[in-house]
mmCIF file with all atom_site columns, C-alpha atoms in Angstrom:
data_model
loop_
_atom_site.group_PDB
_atom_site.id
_atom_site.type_symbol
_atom_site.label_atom_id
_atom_site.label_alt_id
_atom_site.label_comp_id
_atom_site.label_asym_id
_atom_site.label_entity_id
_atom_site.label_seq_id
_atom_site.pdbx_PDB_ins_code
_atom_site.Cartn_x
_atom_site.Cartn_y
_atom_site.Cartn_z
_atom_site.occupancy
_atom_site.B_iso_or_equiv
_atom_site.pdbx_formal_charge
_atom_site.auth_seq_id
_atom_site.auth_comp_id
_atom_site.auth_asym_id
_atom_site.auth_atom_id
_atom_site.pdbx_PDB_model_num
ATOM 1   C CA . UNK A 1 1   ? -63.074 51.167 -36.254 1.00 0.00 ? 1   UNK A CA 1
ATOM 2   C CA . UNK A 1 2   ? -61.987 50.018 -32.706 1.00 0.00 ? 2   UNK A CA 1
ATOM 3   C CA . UNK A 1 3   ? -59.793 47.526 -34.255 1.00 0.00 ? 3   UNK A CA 1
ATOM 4   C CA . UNK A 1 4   ? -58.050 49.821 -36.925 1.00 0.00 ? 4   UNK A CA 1
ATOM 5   C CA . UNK A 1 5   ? -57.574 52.064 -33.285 1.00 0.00 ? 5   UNK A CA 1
ATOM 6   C CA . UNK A 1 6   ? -55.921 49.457 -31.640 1.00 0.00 ? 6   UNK A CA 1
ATOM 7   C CA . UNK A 1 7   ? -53.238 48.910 -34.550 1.00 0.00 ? 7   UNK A CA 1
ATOM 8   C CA . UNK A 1 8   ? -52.259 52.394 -34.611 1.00 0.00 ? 8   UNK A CA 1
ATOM 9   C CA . UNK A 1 9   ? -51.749 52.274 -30.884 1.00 0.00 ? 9   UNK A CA 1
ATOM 10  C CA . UNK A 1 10  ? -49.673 48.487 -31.070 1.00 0.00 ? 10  UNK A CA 1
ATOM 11  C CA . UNK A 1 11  ? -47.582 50.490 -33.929 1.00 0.00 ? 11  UNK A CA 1
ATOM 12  C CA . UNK A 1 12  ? -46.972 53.560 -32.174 1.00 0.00 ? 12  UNK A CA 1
ATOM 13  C CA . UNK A 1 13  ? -45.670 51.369 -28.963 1.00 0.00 ? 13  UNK A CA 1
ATOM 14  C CA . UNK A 1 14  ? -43.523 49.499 -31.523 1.00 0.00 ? 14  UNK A CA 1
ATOM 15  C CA . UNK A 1 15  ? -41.750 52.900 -32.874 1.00 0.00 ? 15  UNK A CA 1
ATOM 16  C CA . UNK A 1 16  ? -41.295 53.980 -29.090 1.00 0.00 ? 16  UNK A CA 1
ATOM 17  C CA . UNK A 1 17  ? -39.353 50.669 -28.361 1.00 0.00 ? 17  UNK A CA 1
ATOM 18  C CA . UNK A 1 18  ? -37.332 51.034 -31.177 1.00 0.00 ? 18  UNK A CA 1
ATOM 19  C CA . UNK A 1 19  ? -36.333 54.784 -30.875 1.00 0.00 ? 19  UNK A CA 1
ATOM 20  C CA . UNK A 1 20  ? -35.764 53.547 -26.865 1.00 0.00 ? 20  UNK A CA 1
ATOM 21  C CA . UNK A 1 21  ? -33.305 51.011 -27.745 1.00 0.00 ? 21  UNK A CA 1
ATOM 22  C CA . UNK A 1 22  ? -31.326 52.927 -30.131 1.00 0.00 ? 22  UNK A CA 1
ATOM 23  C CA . UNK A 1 23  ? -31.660 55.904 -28.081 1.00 0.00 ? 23  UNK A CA 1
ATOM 24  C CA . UNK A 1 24  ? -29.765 53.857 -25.400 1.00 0.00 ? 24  UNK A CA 1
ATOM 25  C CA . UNK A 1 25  ? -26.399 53.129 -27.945 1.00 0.00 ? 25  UNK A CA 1
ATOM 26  C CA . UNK A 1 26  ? -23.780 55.410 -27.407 1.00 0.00 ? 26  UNK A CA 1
ATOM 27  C CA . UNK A 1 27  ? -22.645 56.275 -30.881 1.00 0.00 ? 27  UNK A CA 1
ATOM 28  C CA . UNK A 1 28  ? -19.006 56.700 -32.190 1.00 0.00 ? 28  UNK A CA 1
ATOM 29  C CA . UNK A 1 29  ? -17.330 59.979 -32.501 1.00 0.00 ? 29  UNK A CA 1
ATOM 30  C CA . UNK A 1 30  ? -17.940 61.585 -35.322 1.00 0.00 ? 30  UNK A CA 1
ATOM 31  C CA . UNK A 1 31  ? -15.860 60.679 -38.268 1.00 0.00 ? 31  UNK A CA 1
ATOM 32  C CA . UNK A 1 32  ? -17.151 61.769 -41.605 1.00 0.00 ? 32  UNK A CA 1
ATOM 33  C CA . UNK A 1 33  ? -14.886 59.192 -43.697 1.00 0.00 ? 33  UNK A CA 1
ATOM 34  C CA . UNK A 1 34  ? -15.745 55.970 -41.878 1.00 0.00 ? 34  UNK A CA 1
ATOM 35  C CA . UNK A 1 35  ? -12.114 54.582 -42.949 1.00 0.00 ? 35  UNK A CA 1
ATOM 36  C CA . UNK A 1 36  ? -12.820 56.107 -46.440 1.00 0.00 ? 36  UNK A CA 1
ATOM 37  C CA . UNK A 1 37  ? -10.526 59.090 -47.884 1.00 0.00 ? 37  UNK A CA 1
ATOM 38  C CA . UNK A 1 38  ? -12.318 62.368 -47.605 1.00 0.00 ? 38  UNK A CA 1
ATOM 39  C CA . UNK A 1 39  ? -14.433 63.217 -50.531 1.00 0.00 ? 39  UNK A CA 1
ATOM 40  C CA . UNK A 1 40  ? -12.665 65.856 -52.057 1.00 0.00 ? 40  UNK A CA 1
ATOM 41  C CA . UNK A 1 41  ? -10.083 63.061 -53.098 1.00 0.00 ? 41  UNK A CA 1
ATOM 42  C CA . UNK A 1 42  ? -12.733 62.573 -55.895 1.00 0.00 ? 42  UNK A CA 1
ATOM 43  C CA . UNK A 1 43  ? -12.008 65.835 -57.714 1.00 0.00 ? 43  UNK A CA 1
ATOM 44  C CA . UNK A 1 44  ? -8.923  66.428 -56.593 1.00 0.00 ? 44  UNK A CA 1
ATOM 45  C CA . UNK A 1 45  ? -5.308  64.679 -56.271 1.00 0.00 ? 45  UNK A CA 1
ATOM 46  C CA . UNK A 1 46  ? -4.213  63.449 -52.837 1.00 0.00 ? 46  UNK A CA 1
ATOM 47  C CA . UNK A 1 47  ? -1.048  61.890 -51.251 1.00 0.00 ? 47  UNK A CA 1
ATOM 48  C CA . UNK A 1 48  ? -2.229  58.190 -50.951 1.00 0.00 ? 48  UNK A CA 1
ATOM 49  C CA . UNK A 1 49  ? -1.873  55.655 -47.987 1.00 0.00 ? 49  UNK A CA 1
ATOM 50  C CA . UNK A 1 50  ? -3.326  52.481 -46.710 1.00 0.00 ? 50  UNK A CA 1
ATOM 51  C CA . UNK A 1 51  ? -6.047  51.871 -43.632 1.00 0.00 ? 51  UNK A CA 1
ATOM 52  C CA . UNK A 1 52  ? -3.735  50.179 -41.246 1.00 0.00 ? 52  UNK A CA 1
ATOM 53  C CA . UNK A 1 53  ? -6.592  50.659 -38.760 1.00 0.00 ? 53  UNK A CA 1
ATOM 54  C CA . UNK A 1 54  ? -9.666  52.512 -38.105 1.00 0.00 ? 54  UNK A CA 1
ATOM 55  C CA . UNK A 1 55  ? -9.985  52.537 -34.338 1.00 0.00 ? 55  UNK A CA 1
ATOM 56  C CA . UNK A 1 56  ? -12.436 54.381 -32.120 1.00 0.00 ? 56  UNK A CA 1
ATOM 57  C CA . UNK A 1 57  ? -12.233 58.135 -33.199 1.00 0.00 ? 57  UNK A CA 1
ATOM 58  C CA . UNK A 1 58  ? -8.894  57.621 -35.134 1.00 0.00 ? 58  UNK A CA 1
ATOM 59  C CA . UNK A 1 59  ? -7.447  56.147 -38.001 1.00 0.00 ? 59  UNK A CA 1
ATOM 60  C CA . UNK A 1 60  ? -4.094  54.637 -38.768 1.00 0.00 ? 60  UNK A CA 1
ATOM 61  C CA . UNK A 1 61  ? -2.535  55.564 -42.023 1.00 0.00 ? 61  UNK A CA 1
ATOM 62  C CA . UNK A 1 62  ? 0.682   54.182 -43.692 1.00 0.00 ? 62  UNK A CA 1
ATOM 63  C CA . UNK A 1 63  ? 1.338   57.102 -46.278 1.00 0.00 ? 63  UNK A CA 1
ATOM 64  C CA . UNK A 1 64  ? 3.293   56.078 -49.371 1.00 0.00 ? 64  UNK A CA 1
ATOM 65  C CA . UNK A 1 65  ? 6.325   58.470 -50.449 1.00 0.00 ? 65  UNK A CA 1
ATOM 66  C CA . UNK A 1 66  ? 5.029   61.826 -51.448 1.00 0.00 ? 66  UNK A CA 1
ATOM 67  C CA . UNK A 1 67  ? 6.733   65.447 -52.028 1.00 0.00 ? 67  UNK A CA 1
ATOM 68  C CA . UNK A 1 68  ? 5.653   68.728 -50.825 1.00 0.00 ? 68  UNK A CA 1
ATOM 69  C CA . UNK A 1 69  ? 5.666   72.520 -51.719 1.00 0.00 ? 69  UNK A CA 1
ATOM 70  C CA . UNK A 1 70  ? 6.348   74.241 -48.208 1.00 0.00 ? 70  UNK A CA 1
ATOM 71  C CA . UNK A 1 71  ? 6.545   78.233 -47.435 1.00 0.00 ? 71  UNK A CA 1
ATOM 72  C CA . UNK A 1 72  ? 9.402   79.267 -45.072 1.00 0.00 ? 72  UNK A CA 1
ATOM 73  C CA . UNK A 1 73  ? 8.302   79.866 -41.741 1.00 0.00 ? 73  UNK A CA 1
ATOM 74  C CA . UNK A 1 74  ? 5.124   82.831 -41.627 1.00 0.00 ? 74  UNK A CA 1
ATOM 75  C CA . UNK A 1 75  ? 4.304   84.464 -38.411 1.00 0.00 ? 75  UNK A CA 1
ATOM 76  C CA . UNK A 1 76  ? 1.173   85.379 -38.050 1.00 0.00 ? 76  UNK A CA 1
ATOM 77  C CA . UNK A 1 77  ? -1.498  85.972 -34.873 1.00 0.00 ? 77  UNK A CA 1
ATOM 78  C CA . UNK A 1 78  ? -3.332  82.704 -35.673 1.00 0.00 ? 78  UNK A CA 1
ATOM 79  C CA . UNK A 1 79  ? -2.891  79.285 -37.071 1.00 0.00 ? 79  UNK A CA 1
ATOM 80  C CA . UNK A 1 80  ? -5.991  80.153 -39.450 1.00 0.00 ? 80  UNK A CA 1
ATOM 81  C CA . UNK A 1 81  ? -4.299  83.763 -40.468 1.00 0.00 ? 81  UNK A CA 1
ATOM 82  C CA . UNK A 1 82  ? -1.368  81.998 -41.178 1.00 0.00 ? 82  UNK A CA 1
ATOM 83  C CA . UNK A 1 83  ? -3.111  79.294 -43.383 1.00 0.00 ? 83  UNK A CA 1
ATOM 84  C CA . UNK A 1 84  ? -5.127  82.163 -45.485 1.00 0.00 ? 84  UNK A CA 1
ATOM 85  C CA . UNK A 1 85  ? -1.194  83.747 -46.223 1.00 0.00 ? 85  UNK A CA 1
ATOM 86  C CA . UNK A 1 86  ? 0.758   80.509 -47.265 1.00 0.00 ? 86  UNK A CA 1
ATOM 87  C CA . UNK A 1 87  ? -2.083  79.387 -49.196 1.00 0.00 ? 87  UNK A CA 1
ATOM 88  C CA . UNK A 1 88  ? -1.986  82.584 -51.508 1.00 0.00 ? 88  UNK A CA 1
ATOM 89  C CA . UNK A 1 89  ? 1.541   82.096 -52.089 1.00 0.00 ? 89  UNK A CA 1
ATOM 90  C CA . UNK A 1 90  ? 1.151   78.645 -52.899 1.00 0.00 ? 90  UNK A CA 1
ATOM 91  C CA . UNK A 1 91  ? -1.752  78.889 -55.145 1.00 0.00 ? 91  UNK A CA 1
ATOM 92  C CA . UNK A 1 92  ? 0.605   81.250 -57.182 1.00 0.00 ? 92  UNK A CA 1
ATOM 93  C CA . UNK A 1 93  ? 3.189   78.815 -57.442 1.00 0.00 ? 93  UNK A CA 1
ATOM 94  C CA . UNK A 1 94  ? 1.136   76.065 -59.002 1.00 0.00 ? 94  UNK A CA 1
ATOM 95  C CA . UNK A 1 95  ? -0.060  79.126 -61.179 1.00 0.00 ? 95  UNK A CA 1
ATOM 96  C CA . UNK A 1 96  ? 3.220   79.200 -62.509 1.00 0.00 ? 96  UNK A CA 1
ATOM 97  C CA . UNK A 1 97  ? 4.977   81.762 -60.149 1.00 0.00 ? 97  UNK A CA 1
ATOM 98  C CA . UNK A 1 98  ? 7.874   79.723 -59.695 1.00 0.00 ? 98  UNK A CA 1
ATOM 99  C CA . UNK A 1 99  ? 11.453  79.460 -61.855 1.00 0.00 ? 99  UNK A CA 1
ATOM 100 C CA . UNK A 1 100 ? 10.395  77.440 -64.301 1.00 0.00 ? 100 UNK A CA 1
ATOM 101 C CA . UNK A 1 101 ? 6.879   78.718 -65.351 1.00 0.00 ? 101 UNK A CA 1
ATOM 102 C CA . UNK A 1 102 ? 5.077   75.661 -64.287 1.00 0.00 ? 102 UNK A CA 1
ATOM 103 C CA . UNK A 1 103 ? 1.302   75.468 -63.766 1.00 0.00 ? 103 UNK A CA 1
ATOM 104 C CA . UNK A 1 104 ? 0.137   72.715 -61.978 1.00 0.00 ? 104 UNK A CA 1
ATOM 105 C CA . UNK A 1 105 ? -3.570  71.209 -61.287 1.00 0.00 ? 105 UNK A CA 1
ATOM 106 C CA . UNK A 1 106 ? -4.425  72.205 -57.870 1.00 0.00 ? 106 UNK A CA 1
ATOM 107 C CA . UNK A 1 107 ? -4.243  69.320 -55.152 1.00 0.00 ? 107 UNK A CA 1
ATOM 108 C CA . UNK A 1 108 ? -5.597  68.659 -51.461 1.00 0.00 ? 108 UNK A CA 1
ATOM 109 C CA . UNK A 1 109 ? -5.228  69.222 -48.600 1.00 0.00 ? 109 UNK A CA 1
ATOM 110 C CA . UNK A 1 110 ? -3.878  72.035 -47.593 1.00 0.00 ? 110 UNK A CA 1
ATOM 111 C CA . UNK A 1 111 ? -1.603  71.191 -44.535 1.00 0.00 ? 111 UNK A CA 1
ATOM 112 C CA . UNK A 1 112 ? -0.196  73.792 -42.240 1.00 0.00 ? 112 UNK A CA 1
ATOM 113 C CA . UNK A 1 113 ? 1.669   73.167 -38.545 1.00 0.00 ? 113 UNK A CA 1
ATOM 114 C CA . UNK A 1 114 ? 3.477   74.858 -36.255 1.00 0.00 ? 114 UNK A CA 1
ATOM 115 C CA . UNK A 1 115 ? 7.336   76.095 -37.070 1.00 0.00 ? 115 UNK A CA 1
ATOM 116 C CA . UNK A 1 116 ? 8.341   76.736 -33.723 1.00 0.00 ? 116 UNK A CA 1
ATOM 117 C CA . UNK A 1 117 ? 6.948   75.163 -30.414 1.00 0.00 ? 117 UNK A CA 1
ATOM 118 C CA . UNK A 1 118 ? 5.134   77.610 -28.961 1.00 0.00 ? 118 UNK A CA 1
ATOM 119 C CA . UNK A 1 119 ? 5.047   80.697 -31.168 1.00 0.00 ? 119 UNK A CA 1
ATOM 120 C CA . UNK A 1 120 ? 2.941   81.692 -33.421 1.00 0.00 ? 120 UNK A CA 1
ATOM 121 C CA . UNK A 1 121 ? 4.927   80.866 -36.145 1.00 0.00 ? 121 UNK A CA 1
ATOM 122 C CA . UNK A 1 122 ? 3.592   78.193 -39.013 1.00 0.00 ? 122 UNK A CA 1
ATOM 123 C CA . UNK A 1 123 ? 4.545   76.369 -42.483 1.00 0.00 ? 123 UNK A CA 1
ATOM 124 C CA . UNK A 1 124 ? 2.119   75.739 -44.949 1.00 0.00 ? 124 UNK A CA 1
ATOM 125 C CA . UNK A 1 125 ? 2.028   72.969 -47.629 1.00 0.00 ? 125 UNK A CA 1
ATOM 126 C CA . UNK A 1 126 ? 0.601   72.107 -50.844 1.00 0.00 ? 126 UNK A CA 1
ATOM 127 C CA . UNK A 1 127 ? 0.870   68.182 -52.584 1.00 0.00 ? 127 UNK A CA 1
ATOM 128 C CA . UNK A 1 128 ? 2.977   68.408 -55.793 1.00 0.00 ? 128 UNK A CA 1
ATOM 129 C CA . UNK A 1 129 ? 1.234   66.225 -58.334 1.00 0.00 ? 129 UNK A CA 1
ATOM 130 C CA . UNK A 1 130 ? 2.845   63.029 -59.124 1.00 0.00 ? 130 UNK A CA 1
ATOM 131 C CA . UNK A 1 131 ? 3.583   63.811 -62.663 1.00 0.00 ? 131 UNK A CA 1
ATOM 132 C CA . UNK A 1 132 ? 5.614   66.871 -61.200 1.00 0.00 ? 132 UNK A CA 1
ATOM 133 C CA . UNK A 1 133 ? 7.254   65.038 -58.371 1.00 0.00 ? 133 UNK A CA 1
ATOM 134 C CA . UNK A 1 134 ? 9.979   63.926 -60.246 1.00 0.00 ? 134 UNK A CA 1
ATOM 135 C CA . UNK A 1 135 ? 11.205  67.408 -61.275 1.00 0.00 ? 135 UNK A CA 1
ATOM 136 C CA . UNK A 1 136 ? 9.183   69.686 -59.044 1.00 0.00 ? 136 UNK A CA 1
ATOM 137 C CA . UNK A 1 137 ? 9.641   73.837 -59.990 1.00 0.00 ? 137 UNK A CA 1
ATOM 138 C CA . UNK A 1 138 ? 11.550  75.308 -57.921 1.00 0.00 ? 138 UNK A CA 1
ATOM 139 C CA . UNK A 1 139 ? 10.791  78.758 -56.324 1.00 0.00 ? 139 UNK A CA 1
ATOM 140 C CA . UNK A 1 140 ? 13.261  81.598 -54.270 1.00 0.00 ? 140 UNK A CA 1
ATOM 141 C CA . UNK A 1 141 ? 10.910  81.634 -51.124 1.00 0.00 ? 141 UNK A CA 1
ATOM 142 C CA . UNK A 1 142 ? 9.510   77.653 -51.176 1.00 0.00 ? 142 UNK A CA 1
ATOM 143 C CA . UNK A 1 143 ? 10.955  74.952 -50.747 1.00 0.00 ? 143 UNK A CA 1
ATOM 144 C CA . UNK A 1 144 ? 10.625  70.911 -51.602 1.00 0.00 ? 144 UNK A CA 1
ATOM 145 C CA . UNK A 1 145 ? 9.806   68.471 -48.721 1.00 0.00 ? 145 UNK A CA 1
ATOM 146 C CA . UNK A 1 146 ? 9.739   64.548 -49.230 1.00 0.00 ? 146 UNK A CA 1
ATOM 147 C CA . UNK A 1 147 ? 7.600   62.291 -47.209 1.00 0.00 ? 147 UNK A CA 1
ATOM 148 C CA . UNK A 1 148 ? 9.212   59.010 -47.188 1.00 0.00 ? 148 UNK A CA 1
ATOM 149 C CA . UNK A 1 149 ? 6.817   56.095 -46.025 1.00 0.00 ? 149 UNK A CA 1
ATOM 150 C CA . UNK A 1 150 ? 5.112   57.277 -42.903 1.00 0.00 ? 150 UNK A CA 1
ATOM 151 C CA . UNK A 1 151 ? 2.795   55.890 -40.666 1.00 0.00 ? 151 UNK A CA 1
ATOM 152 C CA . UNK A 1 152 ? 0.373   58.746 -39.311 1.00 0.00 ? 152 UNK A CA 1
ATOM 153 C CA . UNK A 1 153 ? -2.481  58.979 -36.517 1.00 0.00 ? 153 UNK A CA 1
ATOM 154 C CA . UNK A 1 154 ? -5.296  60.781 -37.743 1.00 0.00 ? 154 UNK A CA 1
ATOM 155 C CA . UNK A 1 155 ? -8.631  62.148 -36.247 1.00 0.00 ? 155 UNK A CA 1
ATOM 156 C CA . UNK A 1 156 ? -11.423 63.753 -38.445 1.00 0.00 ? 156 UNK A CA 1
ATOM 157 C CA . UNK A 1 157 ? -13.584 66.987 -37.855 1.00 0.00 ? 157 UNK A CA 1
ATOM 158 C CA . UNK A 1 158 ? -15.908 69.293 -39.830 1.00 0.00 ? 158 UNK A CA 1
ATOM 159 C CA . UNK A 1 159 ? -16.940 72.744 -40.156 1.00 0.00 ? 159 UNK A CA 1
ATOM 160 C CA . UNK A 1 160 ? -13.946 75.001 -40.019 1.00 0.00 ? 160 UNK A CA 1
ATOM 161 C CA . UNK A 1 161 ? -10.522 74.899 -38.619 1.00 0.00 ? 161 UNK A CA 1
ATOM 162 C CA . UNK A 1 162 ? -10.236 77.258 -35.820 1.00 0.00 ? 162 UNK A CA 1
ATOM 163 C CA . UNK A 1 163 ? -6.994  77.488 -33.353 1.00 0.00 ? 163 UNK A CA 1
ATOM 164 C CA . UNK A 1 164 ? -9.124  76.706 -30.543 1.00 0.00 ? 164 UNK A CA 1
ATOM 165 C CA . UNK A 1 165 ? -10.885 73.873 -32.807 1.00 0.00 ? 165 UNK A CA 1
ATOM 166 C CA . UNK A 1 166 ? -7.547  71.959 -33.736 1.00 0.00 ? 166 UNK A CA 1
ATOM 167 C CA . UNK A 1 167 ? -6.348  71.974 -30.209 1.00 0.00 ? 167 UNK A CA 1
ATOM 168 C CA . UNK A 1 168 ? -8.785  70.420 -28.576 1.00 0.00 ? 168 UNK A CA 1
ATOM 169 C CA . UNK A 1 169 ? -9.358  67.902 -31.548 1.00 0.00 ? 169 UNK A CA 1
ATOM 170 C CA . UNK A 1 170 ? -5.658  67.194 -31.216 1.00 0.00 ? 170 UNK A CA 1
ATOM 171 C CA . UNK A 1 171 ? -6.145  66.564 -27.769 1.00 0.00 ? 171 UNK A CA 1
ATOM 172 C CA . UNK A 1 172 ? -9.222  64.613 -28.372 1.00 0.00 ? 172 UNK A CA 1
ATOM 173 C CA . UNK A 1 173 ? -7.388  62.132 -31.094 1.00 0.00 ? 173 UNK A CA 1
ATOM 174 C CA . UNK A 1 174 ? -4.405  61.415 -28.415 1.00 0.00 ? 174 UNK A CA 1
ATOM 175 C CA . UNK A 1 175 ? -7.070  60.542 -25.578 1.00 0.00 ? 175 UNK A CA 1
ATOM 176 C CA . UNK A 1 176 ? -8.473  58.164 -28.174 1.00 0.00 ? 176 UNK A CA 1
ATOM 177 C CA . UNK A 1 177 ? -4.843  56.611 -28.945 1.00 0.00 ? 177 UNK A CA 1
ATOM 178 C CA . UNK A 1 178 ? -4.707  55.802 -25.249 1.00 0.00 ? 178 UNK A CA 1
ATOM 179 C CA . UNK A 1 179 ? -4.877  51.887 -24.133 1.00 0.00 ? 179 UNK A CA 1
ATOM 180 C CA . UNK A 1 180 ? -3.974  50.983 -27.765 1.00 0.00 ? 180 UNK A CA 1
ATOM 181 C CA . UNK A 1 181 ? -0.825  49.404 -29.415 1.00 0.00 ? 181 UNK A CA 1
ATOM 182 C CA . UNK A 1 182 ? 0.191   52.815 -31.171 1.00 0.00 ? 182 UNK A CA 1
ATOM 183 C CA . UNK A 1 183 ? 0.656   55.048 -28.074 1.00 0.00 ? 183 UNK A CA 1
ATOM 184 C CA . UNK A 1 184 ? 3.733   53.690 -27.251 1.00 0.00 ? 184 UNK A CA 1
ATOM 185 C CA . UNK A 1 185 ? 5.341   54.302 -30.824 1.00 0.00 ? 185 UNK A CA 1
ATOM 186 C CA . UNK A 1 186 ? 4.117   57.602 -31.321 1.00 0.00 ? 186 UNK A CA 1
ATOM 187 C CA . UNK A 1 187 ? 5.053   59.326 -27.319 1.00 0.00 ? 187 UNK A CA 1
ATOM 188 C CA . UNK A 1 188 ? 8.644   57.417 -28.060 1.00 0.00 ? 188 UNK A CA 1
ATOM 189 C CA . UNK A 1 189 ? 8.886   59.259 -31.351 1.00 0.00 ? 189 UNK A CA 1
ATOM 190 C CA . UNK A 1 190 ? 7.231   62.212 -31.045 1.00 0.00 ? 190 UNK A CA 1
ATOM 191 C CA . UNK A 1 191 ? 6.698   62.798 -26.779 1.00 0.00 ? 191 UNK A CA 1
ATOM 192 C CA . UNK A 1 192 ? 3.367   62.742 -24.997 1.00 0.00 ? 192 UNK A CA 1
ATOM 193 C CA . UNK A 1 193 ? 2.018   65.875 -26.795 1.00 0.00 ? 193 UNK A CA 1
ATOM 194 C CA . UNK A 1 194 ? 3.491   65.054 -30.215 1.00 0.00 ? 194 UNK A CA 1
ATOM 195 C CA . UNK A 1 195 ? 3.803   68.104 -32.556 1.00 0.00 ? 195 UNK A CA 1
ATOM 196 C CA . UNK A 1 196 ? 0.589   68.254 -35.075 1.00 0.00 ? 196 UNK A CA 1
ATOM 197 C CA . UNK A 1 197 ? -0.268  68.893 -38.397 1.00 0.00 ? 197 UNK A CA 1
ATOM 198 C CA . UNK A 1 198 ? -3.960  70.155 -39.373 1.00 0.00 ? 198 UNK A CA 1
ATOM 199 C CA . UNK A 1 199 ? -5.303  68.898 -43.127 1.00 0.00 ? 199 UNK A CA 1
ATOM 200 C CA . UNK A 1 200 ? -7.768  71.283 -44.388 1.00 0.00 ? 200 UNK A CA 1
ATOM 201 C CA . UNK A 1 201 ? -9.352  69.512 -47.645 1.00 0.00 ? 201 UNK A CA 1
ATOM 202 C CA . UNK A 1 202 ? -11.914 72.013 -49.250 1.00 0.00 ? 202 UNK A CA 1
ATOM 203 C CA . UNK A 1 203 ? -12.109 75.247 -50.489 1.00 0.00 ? 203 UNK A CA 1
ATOM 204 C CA . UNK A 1 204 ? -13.247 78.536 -48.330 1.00 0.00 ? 204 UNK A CA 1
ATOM 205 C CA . UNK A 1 205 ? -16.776 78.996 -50.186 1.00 0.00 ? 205 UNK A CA 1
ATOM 206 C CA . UNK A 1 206 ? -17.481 75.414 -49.296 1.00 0.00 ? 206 UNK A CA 1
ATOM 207 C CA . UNK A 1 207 ? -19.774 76.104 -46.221 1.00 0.00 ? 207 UNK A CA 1
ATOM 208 C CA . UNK A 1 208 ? -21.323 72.353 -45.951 1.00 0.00 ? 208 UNK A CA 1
ATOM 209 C CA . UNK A 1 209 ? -19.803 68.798 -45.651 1.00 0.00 ? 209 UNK A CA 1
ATOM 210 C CA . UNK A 1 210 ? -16.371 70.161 -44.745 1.00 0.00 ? 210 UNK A CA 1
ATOM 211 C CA . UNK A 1 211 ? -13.428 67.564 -43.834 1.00 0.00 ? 211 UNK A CA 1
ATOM 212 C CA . UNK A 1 212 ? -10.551 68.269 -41.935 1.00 0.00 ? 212 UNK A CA 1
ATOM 213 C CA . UNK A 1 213 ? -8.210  66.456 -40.367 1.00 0.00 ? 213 UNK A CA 1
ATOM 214 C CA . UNK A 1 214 ? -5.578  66.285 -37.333 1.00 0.00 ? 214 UNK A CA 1
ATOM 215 C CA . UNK A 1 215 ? -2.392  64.456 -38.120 1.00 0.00 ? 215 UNK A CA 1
ATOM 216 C CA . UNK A 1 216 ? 0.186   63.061 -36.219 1.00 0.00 ? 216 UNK A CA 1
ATOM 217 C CA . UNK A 1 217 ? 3.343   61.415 -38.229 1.00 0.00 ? 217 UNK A CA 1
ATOM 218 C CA . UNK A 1 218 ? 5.169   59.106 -36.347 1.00 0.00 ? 218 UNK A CA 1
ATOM 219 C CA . UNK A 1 219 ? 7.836   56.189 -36.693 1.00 0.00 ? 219 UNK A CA 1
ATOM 220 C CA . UNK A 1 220 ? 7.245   52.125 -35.588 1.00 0.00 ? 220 UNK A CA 1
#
């Protein structure tokens, strides 16, 4: 009996070394891909790039061409606000609610910046499928953007996107650019607090697992 005692003790001092040790790691920021494309890629259609680099709390992306379905500028009191009104425009569009009666399959993510420096004034964007890319419907109050190859700095977050949220996780993703090779390229392109765009990739009734992303476009 003593000696079955004694084992549980030696094994309970073993778990309390281990939980010690990896206690003292410091772990990684948060980044629910890992270098991998969010999960909702899986059911949906997303613009595709290559992992130039996953760094410490950002990724490097080189984004192949890709074309876009943009609202005109929408002024609204808040980035979210102004998310919530594009996207019900441009889920009509790929409904067919655009010249030539078009539906589409619905894509991700949902990308929405900031029009005008400083006001509270915002696009939002939808993918256009490739298969529609070539000849995408064309609509009075949308227009057609095309990415060319772009390389783009991107930092991961979950729950959901608040103003407040996205600024200080686009702060957060250009102190984690600092002392690295892209820095450079992106204040010469874009300034030291480059412009932003913020990737929302799931639907509002998903409460769990939610991805979003900050991104940063910028040229070598």
């Amino acid at each position: 009996m003593e000696t079955g005692f004694n084992i549980l003790k030696l094994l309970f001092c073993l778990s309390l070394v281990v939980v010690g040790s990896s206690a003292a790691q410091v772990p990684a920021p948060w980044t629910p891909s890992n270098g991998m494309r969010p999960g909702t890629c899986n059911h949906y259609e997303c613009p595709t790039s290559k992992l130039v680099e996953a760094g410490y709390a950002y990724e490097i992306r080189l984004y192949n061409t890709a074309v876009w379905i943009s609202t005109g500028p929408i002024s609204a009191t808040s980035m979210t606000q102004a998310t919530k009104t594009g996207f019900q425009r441009l889920f009509s569009y790929i409904q067919g609610k655009n010249k030539d009666k078009v539906k589409m399959n619905m894509t991700a993510p949902v990308i929405t910046q900031q029009a005008t420096p400083g006001q509270s004034v915002y696009t939002v964007s939808f993918y256009i499928p490739k298969k529609n890319q070539q000849n995408p419907p064309q609509a009075d109050d949308l227009h057609i953007q095309s990415w060319n190859p772009t390389y783009v700095a991107v930092r991961q977050f979950g729950g959901y996107v608040s103003d407040d949220a996205a600024k200080k996780e686009a702060a957060a993703l250009m102190d984690s650019l600092k002392g690295t090779q892209w820095i450079l390229p992106i204040e010469k392109s874009k300034g030291k607090s480059p412009a932003y765009l913020v990737a929302d990739y799931n639907p509002r009734f998903q409460t769990t697992a939610r991805v979003n992303e900050i991104l940063v476009p910028f040229t070598m």
